[in-house]
Amino acid sequence: MSGRLAILASGRGSNLQAILDAIADGSLGAGIVGVFSDRPDAAALQRVAGPLRWSADAKSFPDRAGFDAALADAVDALRPDWVVCAGYMRILGAPFVERFRGRLLNIHPSLLPKYRGLRTHARALAAGDAEHGASVHFVVPELDAGTVIAQARIPIEPGDTPESLAHRLLPREHALYLAVLRLAAAGRLAERDGHVVLDGQPIFSPLLLDSTGKLLPVPTEPK
Ligand code: GRF
């Protein structure tokens, strides 16, 4: 079994919902072992049954390390194969990242390495970019700096605002995360020496999501 998923979420949980729906309709061969939040009032928690929920108010811990350790122990206790950040808005400290390294994933709403951090839609617009997108990457201690597994691209259109871009990108984010999680849950995805490894072979540039929700064939040569 490679499909035990622990989900970390801070907000509304639309990515979590897409995962739940895909599990329910049989298009993702995985199971959610727990949903974890740094915000006890996160809407994401309400999307799963009570026994699957874990939350603690990060502000009630003396420091980040204390909260991260409690979170890590709670996650680890459920023996997940993958720890999936889905709108988890709190920076994970190095000890947490190291504990789950190689099986800790995040989705970020930009074409990394562009626009790490916040306000990605506004920054893409301000830069005059012709396209925008989302990236699923392995998490490393440096924020949004881990190896990118796959990306979804959308064109930026005249009149776009940060809100319109975010709105148009969100369904592509859902499709992107699901496509990557299918690989992960099937035991086809790993990280080795800073490279994404797919079916035992390193890949040298991110996979690309096509319009049907499939990841494009893997380039086999270094760029
Ligand atoms: C998504 O845009 C994701 O890329 C970003 O936070 C948002 C989470 O949305 N990291 P949701 O909570 O899954 O609806």
PDB file of N, CA, C and O in Angstrom, residues 6 19 25 28 62 80 105 127 138 173 190 212 223:
ATOM      1  N   ALA A   6      -1.910  11.548   4.501  1.00  0.00           N
ATOM      2  CA  ALA A   6      -2.188  12.505   5.582  1.00  0.00           C
ATOM      3  C   ALA A   6      -2.262  13.880   4.924  1.00  0.00           C
ATOM      4  O   ALA A   6      -1.347  14.272   4.210  1.00  0.00           O
ATOM      5  N   ILE A  19      -9.644  15.591  -3.624  1.00  0.00           N
ATOM      6  CA  ILE A  19      -9.041  14.295  -3.289  1.00  0.00           C
ATOM      7  C   ILE A  19     -10.124  13.338  -2.768  1.00  0.00           C
ATOM      8  O   ILE A  19     -10.204  12.175  -3.175  1.00  0.00           O
ATOM      9  N   ASP A  25     -14.989   8.285  -6.116  1.00  0.00           N
ATOM     10  CA  ASP A  25     -15.418   7.780  -7.437  1.00  0.00           C
ATOM     11  C   ASP A  25     -14.441   6.759  -8.026  1.00  0.00           C
ATOM     12  O   ASP A  25     -14.596   6.317  -9.173  1.00  0.00           O
ATOM     13  N   LEU A  28      -8.907   7.714  -7.777  1.00  0.00           N
ATOM     14  CA  LEU A  28      -7.646   7.801  -7.031  1.00  0.00           C
ATOM     15  C   LEU A  28      -7.605   6.639  -6.048  1.00  0.00           C
ATOM     16  O   LEU A  28      -8.427   6.565  -5.119  1.00  0.00           O
ATOM     17  N   PRO A  62       4.500  27.401  22.620  1.00  0.00           N
ATOM     18  CA  PRO A  62       5.495  28.449  22.871  1.00  0.00           C
ATOM     19  C   PRO A  62       6.289  28.819  21.622  1.00  0.00           C
ATOM     20  O   PRO A  62       6.708  29.971  21.472  1.00  0.00           O
ATOM     21  N   PRO A  80       1.311   7.387   7.557  1.00  0.00           N
ATOM     22  CA  PRO A  80       0.999   7.729   6.161  1.00  0.00           C
ATOM     23  C   PRO A  80       2.154   7.371   5.236  1.00  0.00           C
ATOM     24  O   PRO A  80       3.321   7.386   5.644  1.00  0.00           O
ATOM     25  N   LEU A 105       4.587  16.482   0.193  1.00  0.00           N
ATOM     26  CA  LEU A 105       4.244  17.184  -1.050  1.00  0.00           C
ATOM     27  C   LEU A 105       3.520  18.483  -0.741  1.00  0.00           C
ATOM     28  O   LEU A 105       2.829  18.599   0.270  1.00  0.00           O
ATOM     29  N   ALA A 127       4.234  41.391 -13.207  1.00  0.00           N
ATOM     30  CA  ALA A 127       5.428  41.146 -14.024  1.00  0.00           C
ATOM     31  C   ALA A 127       5.094  41.126 -15.513  1.00  0.00           C
ATOM     32  O   ALA A 127       5.997  41.044 -16.350  1.00  0.00           O
ATOM     33  N   PHE A 138       8.105  18.435  -4.092  1.00  0.00           N
ATOM     34  CA  PHE A 138       8.560  17.882  -2.819  1.00  0.00           C
ATOM     35  C   PHE A 138       8.934  19.049  -1.905  1.00  0.00           C
ATOM     36  O   PHE A 138       9.496  20.054  -2.373  1.00  0.00           O
ATOM     37  N   GLU A 173      -5.435  23.281 -10.508  1.00  0.00           N
ATOM     38  CA  GLU A 173      -4.685  22.820  -9.334  1.00  0.00           C
ATOM     39  C   GLU A 173      -5.222  21.478  -8.864  1.00  0.00           C
ATOM     40  O   GLU A 173      -4.462  20.563  -8.549  1.00  0.00           O
ATOM     41  N   ALA A 190       9.086   9.001  -6.505  1.00  0.00           N
ATOM     42  CA  ALA A 190      10.019   9.112  -5.377  1.00  0.00           C
ATOM     43  C   ALA A 190      10.921  10.316  -5.625  1.00  0.00           C
ATOM     44  O   ALA A 190      10.884  10.930  -6.700  1.00  0.00           O
ATOM     45  N   THR A 212      -6.669  17.323 -20.595  1.00  0.00           N
ATOM     46  CA  THR A 212      -7.566  16.256 -20.136  1.00  0.00           C
ATOM     47  C   THR A 212      -7.240  15.795 -18.714  1.00  0.00           C
ATOM     48  O   THR A 212      -7.851  14.854 -18.221  1.00  0.00           O
ATOM     49  N   LYS A 223      18.002  18.725 -19.521  1.00  0.00           N
ATOM     50  CA  LYS A 223      17.841  19.926 -20.354  1.00  0.00           C
ATOM     51  C   LYS A 223      19.179  20.414 -20.842  1.00  0.00           C
ATOM     52  O   LYS A 223      20.161  20.355 -20.120  1.00  0.00           O
TER      53      LYS A 223
END
